PDB file of C-alpha atoms in Angstrom:
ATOM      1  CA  UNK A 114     -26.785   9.272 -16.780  1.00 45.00           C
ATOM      2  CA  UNK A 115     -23.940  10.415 -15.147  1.00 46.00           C
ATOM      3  CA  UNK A 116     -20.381   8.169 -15.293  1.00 45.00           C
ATOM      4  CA  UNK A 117     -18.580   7.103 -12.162  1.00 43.00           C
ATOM      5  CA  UNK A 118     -15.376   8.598 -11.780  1.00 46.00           C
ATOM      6  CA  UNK A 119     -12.625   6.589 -12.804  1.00 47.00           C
ATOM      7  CA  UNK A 120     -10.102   7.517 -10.037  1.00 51.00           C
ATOM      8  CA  UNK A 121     -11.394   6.994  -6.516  1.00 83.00           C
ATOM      9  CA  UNK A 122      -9.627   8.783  -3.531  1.00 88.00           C
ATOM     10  CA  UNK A 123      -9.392   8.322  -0.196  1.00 92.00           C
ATOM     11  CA  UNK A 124      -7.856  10.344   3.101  1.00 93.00           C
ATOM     12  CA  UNK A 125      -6.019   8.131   5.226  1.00 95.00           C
ATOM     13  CA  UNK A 126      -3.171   7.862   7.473  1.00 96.00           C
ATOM     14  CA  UNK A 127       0.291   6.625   6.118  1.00 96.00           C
ATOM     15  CA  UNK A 128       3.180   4.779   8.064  1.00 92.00           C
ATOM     16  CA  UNK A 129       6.258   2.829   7.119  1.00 91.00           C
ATOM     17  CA  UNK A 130       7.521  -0.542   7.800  1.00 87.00           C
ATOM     18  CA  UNK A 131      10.171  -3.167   7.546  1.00 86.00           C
ATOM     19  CA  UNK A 132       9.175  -6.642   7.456  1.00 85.00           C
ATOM     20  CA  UNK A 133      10.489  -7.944  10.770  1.00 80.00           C
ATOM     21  CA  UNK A 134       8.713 -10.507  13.402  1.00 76.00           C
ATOM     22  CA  UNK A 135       7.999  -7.554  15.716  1.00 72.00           C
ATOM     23  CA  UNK A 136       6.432  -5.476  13.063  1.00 70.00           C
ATOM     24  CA  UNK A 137       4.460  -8.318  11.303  1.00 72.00           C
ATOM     25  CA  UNK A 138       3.669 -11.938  11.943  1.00 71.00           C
ATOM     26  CA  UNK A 139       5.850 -14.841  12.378  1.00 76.00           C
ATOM     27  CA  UNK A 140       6.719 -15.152   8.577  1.00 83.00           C
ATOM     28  CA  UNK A 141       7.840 -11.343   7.722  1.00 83.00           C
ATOM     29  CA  UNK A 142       8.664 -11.581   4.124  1.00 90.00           C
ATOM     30  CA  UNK A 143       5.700 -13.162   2.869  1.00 89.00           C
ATOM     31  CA  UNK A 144       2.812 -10.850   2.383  1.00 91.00           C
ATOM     32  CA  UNK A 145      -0.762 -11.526   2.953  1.00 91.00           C
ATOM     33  CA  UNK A 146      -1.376 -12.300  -0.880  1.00 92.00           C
ATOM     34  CA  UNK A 147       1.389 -15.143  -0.821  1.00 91.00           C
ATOM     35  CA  UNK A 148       4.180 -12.434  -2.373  1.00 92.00           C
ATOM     36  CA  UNK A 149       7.771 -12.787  -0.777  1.00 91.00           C
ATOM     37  CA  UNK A 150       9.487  -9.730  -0.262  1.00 92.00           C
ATOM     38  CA  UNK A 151      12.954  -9.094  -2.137  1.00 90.00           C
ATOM     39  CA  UNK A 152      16.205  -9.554   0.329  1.00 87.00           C
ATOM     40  CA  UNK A 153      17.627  -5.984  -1.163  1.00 88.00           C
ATOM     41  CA  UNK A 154      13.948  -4.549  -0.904  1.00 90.00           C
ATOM     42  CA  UNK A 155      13.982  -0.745  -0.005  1.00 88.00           C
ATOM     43  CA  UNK A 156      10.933   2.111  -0.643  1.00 89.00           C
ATOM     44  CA  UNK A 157      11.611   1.991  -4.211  1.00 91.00           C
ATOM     45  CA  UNK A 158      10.132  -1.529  -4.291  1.00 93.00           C
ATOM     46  CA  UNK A 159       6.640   0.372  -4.350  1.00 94.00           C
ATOM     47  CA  UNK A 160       5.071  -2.243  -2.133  1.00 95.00           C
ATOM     48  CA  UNK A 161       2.147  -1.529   0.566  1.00 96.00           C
ATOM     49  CA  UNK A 162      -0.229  -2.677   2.990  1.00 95.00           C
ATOM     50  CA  UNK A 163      -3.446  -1.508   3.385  1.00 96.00           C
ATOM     51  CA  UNK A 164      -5.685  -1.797   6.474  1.00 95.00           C
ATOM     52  CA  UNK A 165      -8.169  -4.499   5.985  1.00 94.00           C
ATOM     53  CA  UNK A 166     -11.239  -1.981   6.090  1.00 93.00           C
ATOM     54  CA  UNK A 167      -9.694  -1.217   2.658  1.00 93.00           C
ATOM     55  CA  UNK A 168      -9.621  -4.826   1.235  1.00 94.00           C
ATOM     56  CA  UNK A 169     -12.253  -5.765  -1.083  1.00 91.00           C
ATOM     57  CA  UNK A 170     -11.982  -8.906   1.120  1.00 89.00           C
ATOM     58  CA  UNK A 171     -13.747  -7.370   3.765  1.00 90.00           C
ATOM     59  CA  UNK A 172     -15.998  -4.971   1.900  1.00 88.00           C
ATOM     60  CA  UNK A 173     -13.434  -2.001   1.165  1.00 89.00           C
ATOM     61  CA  UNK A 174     -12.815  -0.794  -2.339  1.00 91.00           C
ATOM     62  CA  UNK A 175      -9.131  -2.020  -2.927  1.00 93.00           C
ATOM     63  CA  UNK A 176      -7.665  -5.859  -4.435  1.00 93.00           C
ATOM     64  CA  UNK A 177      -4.340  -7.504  -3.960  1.00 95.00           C
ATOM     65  CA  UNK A 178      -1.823  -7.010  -6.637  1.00 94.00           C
ATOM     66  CA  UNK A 179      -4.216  -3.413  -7.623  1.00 94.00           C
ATOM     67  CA  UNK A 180      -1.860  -0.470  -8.202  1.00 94.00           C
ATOM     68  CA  UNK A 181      -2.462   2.615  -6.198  1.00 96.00           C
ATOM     69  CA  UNK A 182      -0.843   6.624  -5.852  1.00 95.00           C
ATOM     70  CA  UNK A 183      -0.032   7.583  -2.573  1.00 96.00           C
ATOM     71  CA  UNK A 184       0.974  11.464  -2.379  1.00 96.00           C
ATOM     72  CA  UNK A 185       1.320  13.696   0.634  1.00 95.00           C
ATOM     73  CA  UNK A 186       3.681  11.871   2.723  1.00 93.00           C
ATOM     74  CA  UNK A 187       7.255  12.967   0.832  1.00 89.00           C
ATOM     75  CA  UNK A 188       8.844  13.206  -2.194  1.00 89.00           C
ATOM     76  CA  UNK A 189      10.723  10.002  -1.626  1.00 88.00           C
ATOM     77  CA  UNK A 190       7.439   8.506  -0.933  1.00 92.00           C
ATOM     78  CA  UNK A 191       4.834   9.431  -2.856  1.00 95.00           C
ATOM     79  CA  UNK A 192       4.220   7.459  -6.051  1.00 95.00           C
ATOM     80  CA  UNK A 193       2.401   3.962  -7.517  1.00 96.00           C
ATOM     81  CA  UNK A 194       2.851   1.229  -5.139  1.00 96.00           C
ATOM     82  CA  UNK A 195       0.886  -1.906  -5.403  1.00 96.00           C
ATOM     83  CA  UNK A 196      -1.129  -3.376  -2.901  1.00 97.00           C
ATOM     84  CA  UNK A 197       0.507  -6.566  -1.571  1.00 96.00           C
ATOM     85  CA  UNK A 198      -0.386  -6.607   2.155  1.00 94.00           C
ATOM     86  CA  UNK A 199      -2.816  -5.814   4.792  1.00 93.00           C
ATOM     87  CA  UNK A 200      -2.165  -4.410   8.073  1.00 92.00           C
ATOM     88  CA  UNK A 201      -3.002  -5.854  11.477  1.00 87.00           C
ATOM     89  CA  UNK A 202      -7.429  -5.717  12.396  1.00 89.00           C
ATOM     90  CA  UNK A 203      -6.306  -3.213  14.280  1.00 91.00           C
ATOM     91  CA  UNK A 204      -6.155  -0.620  12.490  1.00 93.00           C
ATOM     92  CA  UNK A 205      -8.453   1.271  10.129  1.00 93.00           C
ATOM     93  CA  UNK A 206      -8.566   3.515   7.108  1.00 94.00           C
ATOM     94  CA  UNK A 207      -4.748   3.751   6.635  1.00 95.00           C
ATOM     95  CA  UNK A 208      -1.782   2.330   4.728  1.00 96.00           C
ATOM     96  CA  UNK A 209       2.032   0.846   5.099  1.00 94.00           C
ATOM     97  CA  UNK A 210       4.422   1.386   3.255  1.00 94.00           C
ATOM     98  CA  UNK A 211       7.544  -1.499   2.689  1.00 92.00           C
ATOM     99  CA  UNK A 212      11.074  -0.005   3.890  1.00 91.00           C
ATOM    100  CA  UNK A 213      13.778  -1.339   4.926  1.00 89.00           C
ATOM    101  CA  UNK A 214      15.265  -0.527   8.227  1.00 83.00           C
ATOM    102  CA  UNK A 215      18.522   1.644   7.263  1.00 86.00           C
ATOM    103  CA  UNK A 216      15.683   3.729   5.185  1.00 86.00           C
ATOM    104  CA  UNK A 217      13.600   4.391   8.807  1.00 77.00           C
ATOM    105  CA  UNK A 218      16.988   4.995  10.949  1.00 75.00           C
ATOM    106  CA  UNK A 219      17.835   7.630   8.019  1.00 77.00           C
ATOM    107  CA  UNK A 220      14.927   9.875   8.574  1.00 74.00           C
ATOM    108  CA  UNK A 221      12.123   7.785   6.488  1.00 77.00           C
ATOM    109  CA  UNK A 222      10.286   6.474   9.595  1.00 81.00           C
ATOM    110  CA  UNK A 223       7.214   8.236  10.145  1.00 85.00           C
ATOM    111  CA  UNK A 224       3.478   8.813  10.795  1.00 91.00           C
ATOM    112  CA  UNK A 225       1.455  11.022   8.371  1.00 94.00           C
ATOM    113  CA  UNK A 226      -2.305  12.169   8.437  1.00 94.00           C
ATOM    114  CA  UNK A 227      -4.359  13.130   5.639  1.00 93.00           C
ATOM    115  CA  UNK A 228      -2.540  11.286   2.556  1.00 95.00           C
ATOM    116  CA  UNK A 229      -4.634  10.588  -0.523  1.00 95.00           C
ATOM    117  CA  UNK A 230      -4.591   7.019  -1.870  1.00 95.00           C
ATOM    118  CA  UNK A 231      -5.993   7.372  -5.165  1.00 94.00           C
ATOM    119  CA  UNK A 232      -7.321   3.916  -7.702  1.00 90.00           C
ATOM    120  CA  UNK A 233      -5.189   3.757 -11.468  1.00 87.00           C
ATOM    121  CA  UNK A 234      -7.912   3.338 -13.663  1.00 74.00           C
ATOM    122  CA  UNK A 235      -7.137   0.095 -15.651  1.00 70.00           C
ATOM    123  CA  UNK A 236      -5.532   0.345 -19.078  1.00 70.00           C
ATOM    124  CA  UNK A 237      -8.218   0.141 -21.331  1.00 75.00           C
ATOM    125  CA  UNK A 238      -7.998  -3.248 -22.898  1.00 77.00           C
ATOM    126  CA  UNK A 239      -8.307  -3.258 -27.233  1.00 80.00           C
ATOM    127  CA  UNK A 240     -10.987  -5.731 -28.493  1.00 80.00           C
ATOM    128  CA  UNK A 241     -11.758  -5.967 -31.853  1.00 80.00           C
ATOM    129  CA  UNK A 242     -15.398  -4.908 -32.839  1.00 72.00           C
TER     130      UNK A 242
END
């Protein structure tokens, strides 16, 4: 029998954003898992939303609080980010990742196609035998 893999990847389409009201809803620094987003956030907070076609909640393969790789946009944003949001019904198959604004004015604002989001396999977990 053949294993599943243990790292699943997917193509999608990558943006950026900072939480304000025009951008999200009318409570920008909580998340959609209940997280609140750090004053002095930035990119190297590692935080993302995910379309909901990606949410386990709504049949996709991904969980809150699940730890993903992005690579493909830049090298100041590629990396481990965990999931902590989802992105308006909108949109599908694609991903947003938390900046803050002087980050987007400073050449960090963007749209990029074909980015792989990859699943961490777990740590495995020791249990005595």
């Amino acid at each position: 029998m053949k294993k599943a893999p243990k790292t699943l990847s997917y193509r999608v389409t990558a943006t950026t954003y900072w939480p304000e009201v025009g951008q999200t809803d009318d409570a920008p620094m909580e998340t959609a898992d209940g997280s609140i987003i750090p004053a002095r956030h930035s990119s190297k907070t590692r935080w993302l939303a995910v379309s909901r076609d990606m949410l386990d909640k709504w049949g996709g393969p991904f969980h809150f609080g699940e730890k993903v790789r992005v690579s493909g946009i830049s090298d100041a944003l590629d990396g481990v980010y965990i999931i902590h949001d989802t992105m308006n019904r909108r949109h599908r198959h694609c991903v947003d990742v938390l900046v803050n604004e002087r980050e987007c004015k400073n050449g960090l604002e963007g749209l990029w196609s074909d980015i792989r989001l990859s699943k961490i396999a777990p740590e495995p977990v020791w249990e005595a035998s």
